[in-house]
Amino acid sequence: MNKGFPKGYRFAYGRMYEEIYGYKFFAQDNLYFVGLLIAAVILYTSGLGDLPLRDWDEGIVAGVARNIRQASPGSFTWLFPTINYGEPYWNKPPLIHALIAISYRLFGFSEWSTRIVPALLSATSVPFLYLIGREIFIRRSAAIFSALVYLTLLPIARHGRVAMLDGAIACWFCLAIWCLLRGRQHASWLLGAGISMGLICLTKGMMMGVLLGSIILLFIFWAYPRLLHSHYIWWGLMLGITPAIAWYGLQYFRYGTQFLGISFGTQTFSRIWKPVSSGSSPPWYYLLEIIKYTLPWLIFLPSGVKLALKSRYANWSKLTLMWTGVYLLAISLMATKLPWYVIPIYPGLSLLIGVSLDQTWVRRQAPLPWTIACSLLAVICWGIVLYHKLVTTFLEIELMPILVVMALGFTLTSVLLWLNSRYFIPVIISGFYLTLLLLFNSSHWLWELNEAFAVKPVAEMLKQHTPPQVKIYTTYPHLRPSLEFYSDRVIVPATDQQILQYWQGEAPVYLLVDQEAINRLNLTSQQQLGSEANEQIWQLITQRKNLP
């Protein structure tokens, strides 16, 4: 790579060399792009349809997409999305829902066809991050390490697989950043940055578009202010946001001010100062989320942040600090705090971790704290394995190989670190990749399913014993969108007083209740239609007088 340049200037003239001998490096970048994409698709789609959809977002997204798929021709449900039996859905624009509806048309209704579109978009963000690294880093190795770290980050790999919108947001934002950086030499690429911002608005609404767009504009103002004078960036932004503005305008003309009150009020701006649930979280909530779920890569993050602060006049430093700092500050100040809101920060963190690993790769010597931390992780993993193997029988058979592979990976990494071998980097990457692959082929990767009763058996009971499009009341206190999706029924949580009132009416009433509720309510003239032994026994009952 450095032939023809003095040894001391090999890195300074690296990009110039690539412009002269561009074909060779373009081909290599294509190979890395395809390789990273294949690795991401394998990881993010493995075991994708093995587990049921979870609440909340997966059940809601699947329900909206199904309505789009089942809508009659000419109904424009793809433009005016609905939930349940024709109720307007105003939470988010329907871009991803419409793509999932296309998946339903091609592959039928299943967990796999529901998740495949978000999973592929999340997988595509991995090679996009590599391309970003190629634009801002001199050495290709820094871009490769950044993409591999991002590939094996647990929050990205796990949330990117589910039928939610945040993996797509990460993909569109990485695409926008890459187009922006390409636009430094070829201004027409700036059109892509603006269109990508429009895709963000069509995926998760204007608020997310404004937040991420502000980060891009601040970065341009700080690092490349001349780009603000290019008409390409403003034309691209106009092309991107015009469809989003048109969608919001059409909803307003059809539904009036009620749409504005819910879409911009309850579902958007009110989340800034009011939590969506009764509980609230402290400002450092997302810092704790990052600490909990980014191991083992958290070990290498402080060195990357330190290096970025030291090189704060470099454009890669400006990008990563603006990306991570502004976004983390914005979501930390919001009253509503949900774990997946932090997803768009992980590409920026991966760039910081990648440059930290790259510096160690070049110097061939890792800091001592890295060695100690990886050794402690290895000891902890082996301790968990031995404890559950020798002391208890609680550990399920699926978890044992996952823990053993993770412990072996950390052990070999620690040995290489103690030997001052830089090859600990590919070892820890490959070890954690294999660990995630085993996790995603087990029944444990979607642990939120354990928070409530399994919905598929109950949904099958409801479909067998109730007429279509009926409303079912339940004593379970929380909404279960996944239960509504699988049963194709509306399930409404109700208080004891409401249930007694419905029961005394003339209209047929269907109740999904447990035995404790039956004893408590003391309903007369009841007829059991079905029963399902779940974590607790659920019974479907109705009034005897309304039976044929």
Coordinates of C-alpha atoms in Angstrom, one line a residue:
M1 CA 0.0 0.0 0.0
N2 CA 2.8 2.4 0.8
K3 CA 5.1 1.8 -2.2
G4 CA 6.3 5.0 -3.6
F5 CA 5.9 7.1 -0.4
P6 CA 8.5 7.8 2.3
K7 CA 8.0 5.6 5.3
G8 CA 7.1 8.5 7.6
Y9 CA 4.3 9.7 5.3
R10 CA 2.7 6.3 4.6
F11 CA -0.5 7.1 6.5
A12 CA -0.7 10.7 5.6
Y13 CA -0.8 9.9 1.9
G14 CA -2.9 6.7 2.3
R15 CA -6.1 8.3 0.9
M16 CA -4.2 9.9 -2.0
Y17 CA -2.7 6.5 -2.9
E18 CA -6.2 5.1 -3.0
E19 CA -7.4 7.8 -5.4
I20 CA -4.5 7.0 -7.7
Y21 CA -4.9 3.2 -7.5
G22 CA -8.6 3.4 -6.7
Y23 CA -9.7 0.3 -8.6
K24 CA -7.7 -2.1 -6.4
F25 CA -9.0 -0.6 -3.2
F26 CA -12.6 -0.3 -4.5
A27 CA -12.5 -4.0 -5.2
Q28 CA -11.2 -4.7 -1.7
D29 CA -13.9 -2.6 -0.1
N30 CA -16.5 -4.4 -2.0
L31 CA -15.2 -7.7 -0.7
Y32 CA -15.3 -6.4 2.9
F33 CA -18.7 -5.0 2.4
V34 CA -20.1 -8.3 1.1
G35 CA -18.3 -10.3 3.8
L36 CA -19.7 -8.1 6.6
L37 CA -23.2 -8.2 5.1
I38 CA -23.1 -12.0 4.9
A39 CA -21.9 -12.3 8.5
A40 CA -24.6 -9.9 9.7
V41 CA -27.4 -11.6 7.8
I42 CA -26.4 -15.0 9.2
L43 CA -26.3 -13.8 12.7
Y44 CA -29.4 -11.5 12.6
T45 CA -31.6 -14.1 10.9
S46 CA -30.5 -17.3 12.6
G47 CA -33.4 -18.8 14.6
L48 CA -35.5 -15.7 13.7
G49 CA -38.9 -17.5 13.6
D50 CA -38.4 -19.8 16.6
L51 CA -39.9 -17.7 19.3
P52 CA -43.3 -15.9 19.4
L53 CA -43.8 -12.2 18.9
R54 CA -43.3 -10.1 22.1
D55 CA -45.2 -7.2 23.5
W56 CA -45.5 -4.3 22.9
D57 CA -44.0 -3.2 19.6
E58 CA -43.8 -6.5 17.8
G59 CA -47.5 -7.3 18.4
I60 CA -48.5 -3.8 17.3
V61 CA -46.2 -3.7 14.2
A62 CA -47.4 -7.1 13.1
G63 CA -51.1 -6.2 13.6
V64 CA -50.8 -3.0 11.5
A65 CA -48.8 -4.9 8.8
R66 CA -51.5 -7.6 8.7
N67 CA -54.2 -5.1 8.2
I68 CA -52.3 -3.6 5.3
R69 CA -51.8 -7.1 3.8
Q70 CA -55.5 -8.1 4.2
A71 CA -57.0 -4.8 3.0
S72 CA -59.1 -4.8 -0.1
P73 CA -57.7 -3.2 -3.2
G74 CA -58.2 0.5 -3.4
S75 CA -58.6 0.9 0.3
F76 CA -55.3 2.8 0.7
T77 CA -54.7 1.1 4.1
W78 CA -50.9 1.3 3.3
L79 CA -51.3 5.0 3.4
F80 CA -53.9 5.3 6.2
P81 CA -52.8 2.4 8.5
T82 CA -55.2 0.8 10.9
I83 CA -55.0 -1.5 14.0
N84 CA -57.4 -4.1 15.1
Y85 CA -60.7 -3.8 13.2
G86 CA -60.2 -0.6 11.3
E87 CA -59.1 1.8 14.2
P88 CA -56.7 4.4 12.8
Y89 CA -53.1 3.8 13.7
W90 CA -51.4 7.2 14.3
N91 CA -48.4 6.2 16.4
K92 CA -45.8 6.0 13.6
P93 CA -45.7 6.3 9.8
P94 CA -46.2 3.0 8.0
L95 CA -43.0 2.5 6.0
I96 CA -41.7 -0.5 7.9
H97 CA -45.3 -1.9 8.4
A98 CA -45.8 -1.7 4.6
L99 CA -42.6 -3.6 4.0
I100 CA -43.6 -6.3 6.4
A101 CA -47.0 -6.5 4.7
I102 CA -45.0 -7.2 1.4
S103 CA -43.2 -9.9 3.4
Y104 CA -46.5 -11.4 4.4
R105 CA -47.7 -11.5 0.8
L106 CA -44.5 -13.3 -0.2
F107 CA -44.0 -15.7 2.7
G108 CA -47.3 -15.8 4.6
F109 CA -48.0 -14.9 8.2
S110 CA -45.3 -16.1 10.6
E111 CA -42.8 -14.9 13.1
W112 CA -40.1 -15.2 10.5
S113 CA -41.9 -13.1 7.9
T114 CA -42.7 -10.5 10.5
R115 CA -39.1 -10.1 11.6
I116 CA -37.2 -10.6 8.3
V117 CA -37.5 -7.0 7.0
P118 CA -36.2 -5.3 10.2
A119 CA -33.5 -7.9 10.6
L120 CA -32.2 -7.4 7.0
L121 CA -32.2 -3.6 7.5
S122 CA -30.3 -4.0 10.7
A123 CA -27.8 -6.3 9.0
T124 CA -27.2 -3.8 6.2
S125 CA -26.2 -1.1 8.8
V126 CA -23.1 -3.2 9.6
P127 CA -21.3 -2.8 6.2
F128 CA -22.6 0.8 6.1
L129 CA -20.7 1.5 9.3
Y130 CA -17.6 -0.1 7.6
L131 CA -18.0 2.4 4.8
I132 CA -18.2 5.3 7.3
G133 CA -15.0 4.1 8.8
R134 CA -13.3 4.0 5.4
E135 CA -14.2 7.7 5.0
I136 CA -13.0 8.9 8.3
F137 CA -10.1 6.6 9.3
I138 CA -6.8 6.4 7.5
R139 CA -6.3 2.7 8.2
R140 CA -8.8 0.2 6.9
S141 CA -8.3 -1.9 10.0
A142 CA -10.0 0.7 12.2
A143 CA -13.1 0.5 9.9
I144 CA -13.1 -3.3 10.0
F145 CA -12.8 -3.4 13.8
S146 CA -15.6 -0.8 14.2
A147 CA -17.9 -2.8 11.9
L148 CA -17.1 -6.1 13.7
V149 CA -17.7 -4.5 17.1
Y150 CA -21.0 -3.2 15.9
L151 CA -21.9 -6.5 14.4
T152 CA -21.5 -8.3 17.8
L153 CA -23.0 -5.7 20.1
L154 CA -25.8 -7.5 22.0
P155 CA -28.3 -4.6 21.9
I156 CA -27.9 -4.2 18.1
A157 CA -27.9 -7.9 17.3
R158 CA -30.9 -8.6 19.6
H159 CA -33.1 -5.6 18.9
G160 CA -32.2 -5.6 15.3
R161 CA -33.8 -9.0 14.9
V162 CA -37.2 -8.2 16.3
A163 CA -40.1 -6.5 14.5
M164 CA -39.4 -3.0 15.7
L165 CA -38.3 0.2 14.1
D166 CA -35.0 1.0 15.8
G167 CA -32.8 -1.3 13.7
A168 CA -34.1 0.4 10.5
I169 CA -33.4 3.8 12.1
A170 CA -29.8 2.8 12.7
C171 CA -29.5 1.6 9.1
W172 CA -31.0 4.9 7.6
F173 CA -28.8 7.0 9.9
C174 CA -25.6 5.1 8.9
L175 CA -26.6 5.5 5.3
A176 CA -27.1 9.3 5.8
I177 CA -23.7 9.7 7.5
W178 CA -21.9 7.8 4.8
C179 CA -23.6 9.8 2.0
L180 CA -22.7 13.0 3.8
L181 CA -19.0 11.9 4.0
R182 CA -19.0 10.9 0.4
G183 CA -20.4 14.3 -0.5
R184 CA -17.1 15.9 0.5
Q185 CA -15.6 14.9 -2.8
H186 CA -18.8 14.3 -4.9
A187 CA -21.6 16.8 -4.0
S188 CA -24.3 14.7 -5.6
W189 CA -23.9 12.1 -2.7
L190 CA -25.5 14.8 -0.4
L191 CA -28.8 14.0 -2.1
G192 CA -28.6 10.5 -0.4
A193 CA -28.1 12.1 3.0
G194 CA -31.3 14.1 2.7
I195 CA -33.3 11.1 1.3
S196 CA -32.0 9.0 4.2
M197 CA -33.3 11.5 6.7
G198 CA -36.7 11.3 5.0
L199 CA -36.6 7.5 5.4
I200 CA -36.0 8.1 9.1
C201 CA -39.1 10.4 9.3
L202 CA -41.2 7.8 7.4
T203 CA -40.0 5.1 9.9
K204 CA -40.3 6.7 13.3
G205 CA -41.8 10.1 12.8
M206 CA -40.7 13.7 12.5
M207 CA -39.3 13.9 16.1
M208 CA -36.6 11.3 15.4
G209 CA -35.9 13.0 12.1
V210 CA -35.4 16.4 13.7
L211 CA -33.1 14.9 16.4
L212 CA -30.9 12.9 14.1
G213 CA -31.0 15.7 11.5
S214 CA -29.8 18.2 14.1
I215 CA -26.8 16.0 14.8
I216 CA -25.9 15.9 11.1
L217 CA -26.3 19.7 10.7
L218 CA -24.2 20.3 13.9
F219 CA -21.5 18.0 12.6
I220 CA -21.5 19.8 9.2
F221 CA -21.3 23.2 10.8
W222 CA -18.3 22.0 13.0
A223 CA -16.3 20.0 10.5
Y224 CA -17.4 20.9 6.9
P225 CA -19.2 24.2 7.0
R226 CA -18.7 24.7 3.2
L227 CA -21.2 21.8 2.6
L228 CA -24.0 24.0 4.0
H229 CA -23.6 26.2 0.8
S230 CA -24.2 23.2 -1.5
H231 CA -27.6 23.1 -3.0
Y232 CA -27.4 19.3 -3.2
I233 CA -27.8 18.9 0.6
W234 CA -30.9 21.1 0.7
W235 CA -32.4 19.5 -2.4
G236 CA -31.8 16.1 -0.9
L237 CA -33.4 17.1 2.4
M238 CA -36.4 18.5 0.5
L239 CA -36.7 15.3 -1.5
G240 CA -36.5 13.3 1.7
I241 CA -38.9 15.0 3.9
T242 CA -41.5 15.9 1.3
P243 CA -43.1 12.4 1.4
A244 CA -43.1 12.5 5.2
I245 CA -44.8 15.9 5.3
A246 CA -47.3 14.7 2.7
W247 CA -48.2 11.7 4.8
Y248 CA -48.8 13.8 7.9
G249 CA -50.8 16.2 5.8
L250 CA -53.0 13.5 4.4
Q251 CA -53.7 12.1 7.9
Y252 CA -54.7 15.6 9.0
F253 CA -57.1 16.1 6.0
R254 CA -58.7 12.8 6.7
Y255 CA -58.9 12.7 10.5
G256 CA -58.6 16.4 11.5
T257 CA -57.2 17.8 14.7
Q258 CA -57.7 14.5 16.5
F259 CA -54.7 13.1 14.5
L260 CA -52.5 16.0 15.5
G261 CA -53.4 15.7 19.1
I262 CA -52.4 12.0 19.3
S263 CA -49.6 11.8 16.7
F264 CA -47.8 15.0 17.7
G265 CA -49.1 15.2 21.2
T266 CA -49.5 12.0 23.1
Q267 CA -47.2 9.9 20.9
T268 CA -44.5 12.4 20.2
F269 CA -43.8 15.7 22.0
S270 CA -45.5 14.8 25.3
R271 CA -42.9 12.0 25.7
I272 CA -40.3 14.7 26.2
W273 CA -41.7 15.8 29.5
K274 CA -44.1 13.0 30.5
P275 CA -43.4 9.3 30.8
V276 CA -45.5 7.0 28.7
S277 CA -45.9 4.8 31.8
S278 CA -46.5 5.6 35.4
G279 CA -42.9 5.0 36.3
S280 CA -40.0 7.4 35.5
S281 CA -36.2 6.8 35.2
P282 CA -33.3 9.0 36.3
P283 CA -31.2 10.9 33.7
W284 CA -28.4 8.3 33.9
Y285 CA -30.8 5.5 32.8
Y286 CA -29.2 5.1 29.4
L287 CA -25.7 5.1 30.8
L288 CA -26.6 2.1 32.9
E289 CA -28.2 0.5 29.8
I290 CA -24.9 1.0 27.9
I291 CA -22.9 -0.4 30.8
K292 CA -25.2 -3.5 31.2
Y293 CA -25.4 -4.6 27.6
T294 CA -22.2 -3.6 25.8
L295 CA -19.8 -6.1 27.4
P296 CA -17.2 -7.1 26.4
W297 CA -16.8 -4.1 24.2
L298 CA -17.4 -1.7 27.1
I299 CA -13.8 -2.6 28.3
F300 CA -12.3 -0.8 25.2
L301 CA -14.6 2.2 25.1
P302 CA -12.9 4.5 27.6
S303 CA -9.6 4.3 25.6
G304 CA -11.6 5.3 22.5
V305 CA -13.2 8.2 24.2
K306 CA -9.9 9.4 25.5
L307 CA -8.3 9.1 22.1
A308 CA -11.2 11.1 20.5
L309 CA -10.9 13.9 23.1
K310 CA -7.1 14.0 22.5
S311 CA -7.7 14.1 18.7
R312 CA -10.7 16.4 19.0
Y313 CA -9.6 18.5 15.9
A314 CA -9.7 15.4 13.7
N315 CA -12.9 15.0 11.8
W316 CA -13.4 11.4 12.9
S317 CA -13.3 12.6 16.5
K318 CA -15.8 15.4 15.7
L319 CA -18.2 12.9 14.2
T320 CA -18.1 10.3 17.0
L321 CA -18.2 12.9 19.8
M322 CA -21.1 14.8 18.2
W323 CA -22.9 11.5 17.3
T324 CA -22.7 10.0 20.8
G325 CA -22.6 13.1 23.0
V326 CA -25.6 15.0 21.5
Y327 CA -27.8 11.9 21.1
L328 CA -27.1 10.7 24.6
L329 CA -27.8 14.1 26.1
A330 CA -31.0 14.4 24.2
I331 CA -32.5 11.1 25.2
S332 CA -31.3 11.4 28.7
L333 CA -33.2 14.6 29.2
M334 CA -36.5 13.1 27.9
A335 CA -39.0 12.0 30.5
T336 CA -39.9 8.8 28.6
K337 CA -37.1 6.3 28.7
L338 CA -37.4 3.0 26.9
P339 CA -34.4 0.6 26.4
W340 CA -34.6 0.7 22.6
Y341 CA -34.4 4.5 22.4
V342 CA -30.6 4.2 22.8
I343 CA -30.1 2.0 19.7
P344 CA -28.9 4.9 17.3
I345 CA -26.0 5.7 19.6
Y346 CA -24.3 2.3 19.1
P347 CA -22.8 2.9 15.7
G348 CA -21.0 6.0 17.1
L349 CA -19.8 4.0 20.1
S350 CA -18.6 1.2 17.8
L351 CA -16.4 3.7 15.9
L352 CA -14.8 4.8 19.2
I353 CA -14.2 1.2 20.2
G354 CA -12.9 0.4 16.7
V355 CA -10.3 3.1 16.7
S356 CA -9.2 2.1 20.2
L357 CA -8.7 -1.5 19.0
D358 CA -6.9 -0.3 15.9
Q359 CA -4.4 1.7 17.9
T360 CA -3.6 -1.4 20.0
W361 CA -3.3 -3.4 16.8
V362 CA -0.7 -1.0 15.4
R363 CA 1.2 -0.7 18.7
R364 CA 1.0 -4.4 19.5
Q365 CA 0.6 -3.8 23.2
A366 CA -2.7 -3.6 25.1
P367 CA -3.3 -1.6 28.2
L368 CA -3.1 -3.6 31.4
P369 CA -6.8 -2.8 32.5
W370 CA -8.0 -4.6 29.4
T371 CA -6.0 -7.7 30.4
I372 CA -7.4 -7.6 33.9
A373 CA -11.0 -7.0 32.8
C374 CA -11.0 -9.8 30.3
S375 CA -9.4 -12.2 32.9
L376 CA -12.1 -11.3 35.4
L377 CA -14.8 -11.9 32.8
A378 CA -13.3 -15.4 32.0
V379 CA -13.3 -16.2 35.8
I380 CA -16.9 -15.1 36.2
C381 CA -18.1 -17.1 33.2
W382 CA -16.3 -20.3 34.4
G383 CA -17.6 -19.6 37.9
I384 CA -21.2 -19.5 36.6
V385 CA -20.7 -22.7 34.6
L386 CA -19.2 -24.6 37.6
Y387 CA -21.8 -23.3 40.0
H388 CA -24.7 -24.5 38.0
K389 CA -23.0 -27.8 37.0
L390 CA -21.9 -28.8 40.5
V391 CA -24.1 -27.0 43.0
T392 CA -27.5 -26.6 41.3
T393 CA -29.5 -28.2 38.5
F394 CA -31.3 -24.9 37.5
L395 CA -29.3 -24.2 34.4
E396 CA -31.0 -25.4 31.3
I397 CA -29.2 -27.5 28.8
E398 CA -29.3 -24.8 26.1
L399 CA -27.4 -22.3 28.3
M400 CA -24.5 -24.5 29.0
P401 CA -22.8 -24.4 25.5
I402 CA -23.4 -20.7 25.3
L403 CA -21.7 -20.1 28.6
V404 CA -18.8 -22.5 27.9
V405 CA -18.1 -20.9 24.5
M406 CA -18.2 -17.4 26.0
A407 CA -15.9 -18.6 28.9
L408 CA -13.4 -20.2 26.4
G409 CA -13.4 -17.0 24.3
F410 CA -12.6 -14.8 27.2
T411 CA -10.0 -17.3 28.5
L412 CA -8.1 -17.4 25.2
T413 CA -8.4 -13.6 24.9
S414 CA -6.9 -13.2 28.3
V415 CA -4.0 -15.5 27.6
L416 CA -3.2 -13.6 24.4
L417 CA -3.5 -10.3 26.3
W418 CA -1.0 -11.5 28.9
L419 CA 1.3 -12.5 26.1
N420 CA 1.0 -9.1 24.5
S421 CA -0.4 -10.6 21.3
R422 CA -2.5 -8.3 19.2
Y423 CA -4.4 -11.4 17.9
F424 CA -6.6 -11.2 21.0
I425 CA -8.8 -8.9 18.8
P426 CA -9.9 -11.5 16.2
V427 CA -10.3 -14.1 19.0
I428 CA -12.6 -12.0 21.1
I429 CA -14.6 -11.0 18.0
S430 CA -15.0 -14.5 16.7
G431 CA -15.7 -15.9 20.2
F432 CA -18.5 -13.4 20.9
Y433 CA -19.9 -13.9 17.4
L434 CA -20.2 -17.6 18.0
T435 CA -21.7 -17.0 21.5
L436 CA -24.4 -14.8 20.0
L437 CA -25.1 -17.3 17.2
L438 CA -25.7 -20.0 19.9
L439 CA -27.9 -17.6 21.9
F440 CA -30.1 -16.8 18.9
N441 CA -30.6 -20.5 18.2
S442 CA -31.8 -21.0 21.8
S443 CA -35.1 -20.1 23.5
H444 CA -33.4 -17.4 25.7
W445 CA -32.6 -14.5 23.4
L446 CA -36.0 -12.9 23.7
W447 CA -36.2 -13.0 27.5
E448 CA -39.1 -10.5 27.7
L449 CA -41.4 -13.4 26.8
N450 CA -40.9 -14.7 30.4
E451 CA -42.5 -11.5 31.9
A452 CA -46.1 -12.7 31.2
F453 CA -48.0 -15.8 30.2
A454 CA -47.4 -17.5 26.8
V455 CA -49.9 -16.1 24.3
K456 CA -50.1 -18.7 21.5
P457 CA -52.0 -21.4 23.4
V458 CA -54.5 -18.9 24.8
A459 CA -54.9 -17.2 21.4
E460 CA -55.7 -20.6 19.8
M461 CA -58.4 -21.2 22.5
L462 CA -59.9 -17.8 21.7
K463 CA -60.0 -18.4 18.0
Q464 CA -61.7 -21.8 18.5
H465 CA -64.5 -20.6 20.9
T466 CA -65.4 -17.1 19.9
P467 CA -66.8 -15.6 16.7
P468 CA -64.6 -13.4 14.5
Q469 CA -64.0 -9.8 15.3
V470 CA -65.4 -10.0 18.8
K471 CA -64.2 -8.0 21.8
I472 CA -63.0 -10.0 24.7
Y473 CA -62.6 -8.6 28.2
T474 CA -60.0 -9.9 30.6
T475 CA -59.0 -9.5 34.2
Y476 CA -55.3 -9.4 33.2
P477 CA -54.3 -5.8 33.9
H478 CA -52.1 -5.1 30.9
L479 CA -52.7 -4.9 27.1
R480 CA -51.2 -7.8 25.2
P481 CA -50.8 -6.8 21.5
S482 CA -49.2 -10.1 20.7
L483 CA -52.3 -11.9 22.0
E484 CA -54.5 -9.7 19.8
F485 CA -52.3 -10.5 16.8
Y486 CA -52.3 -14.3 17.3
S487 CA -56.0 -14.5 18.2
D488 CA -57.3 -11.9 15.7
R489 CA -59.5 -10.6 18.5
V490 CA -59.5 -7.4 20.5
I491 CA -58.5 -8.1 24.1
V492 CA -59.5 -5.4 26.6
P493 CA -58.3 -5.3 30.2
A494 CA -61.2 -4.4 32.5
T495 CA -61.8 -3.7 36.2
D496 CA -64.1 -5.9 38.3
Q497 CA -66.7 -3.2 38.3
Q498 CA -66.7 -3.0 34.5
I499 CA -66.9 -6.8 34.1
L500 CA -69.9 -7.0 36.4
Q501 CA -71.6 -4.2 34.4
Y502 CA -71.0 -5.9 31.1
W503 CA -72.1 -9.3 32.5
Q504 CA -75.5 -7.9 33.5
G505 CA -76.2 -6.5 30.1
E506 CA -78.2 -8.2 27.3
A507 CA -75.3 -8.4 24.8
P508 CA -73.1 -11.5 24.8
V509 CA -69.9 -11.0 26.8
Y510 CA -66.8 -13.1 26.5
L511 CA -64.4 -13.0 29.4
L512 CA -60.8 -14.3 29.7
V513 CA -60.3 -14.8 33.4
D514 CA -58.3 -17.0 35.8
Q515 CA -59.7 -19.0 38.7
E516 CA -59.0 -16.3 41.2
A517 CA -61.0 -13.8 39.3
I518 CA -63.9 -16.2 38.9
N519 CA -64.0 -16.8 42.7
R520 CA -63.8 -13.0 43.3
L521 CA -66.4 -11.9 40.9
N522 CA -68.9 -14.7 41.7
L523 CA -70.5 -14.5 38.3
T524 CA -73.9 -16.3 37.9
S525 CA -75.1 -18.3 35.0
Q526 CA -71.7 -18.7 33.5
Q527 CA -70.7 -21.2 30.8
Q528 CA -67.1 -22.2 30.3
L529 CA -66.2 -22.3 26.6
G530 CA -62.5 -23.2 26.9
S531 CA -59.6 -23.6 29.3
E532 CA -55.9 -23.3 28.8
A533 CA -53.3 -24.5 31.4
N534 CA -50.5 -21.9 31.1
E535 CA -48.4 -20.5 33.8
Q536 CA -51.8 -20.0 35.3
I537 CA -55.1 -21.5 34.2
W538 CA -57.0 -19.2 31.9
Q539 CA -60.7 -19.8 31.2
L540 CA -62.9 -18.4 28.5
I541 CA -66.5 -17.9 29.8
T542 CA -69.7 -16.3 28.7
Q543 CA -73.3 -15.9 30.0
R544 CA -75.4 -19.1 29.8
K545 CA -78.4 -17.2 28.6
N546 CA -76.7 -16.0 25.5
L547 CA -75.7 -19.5 24.3
P548 CA -77.8 -21.1 21.5

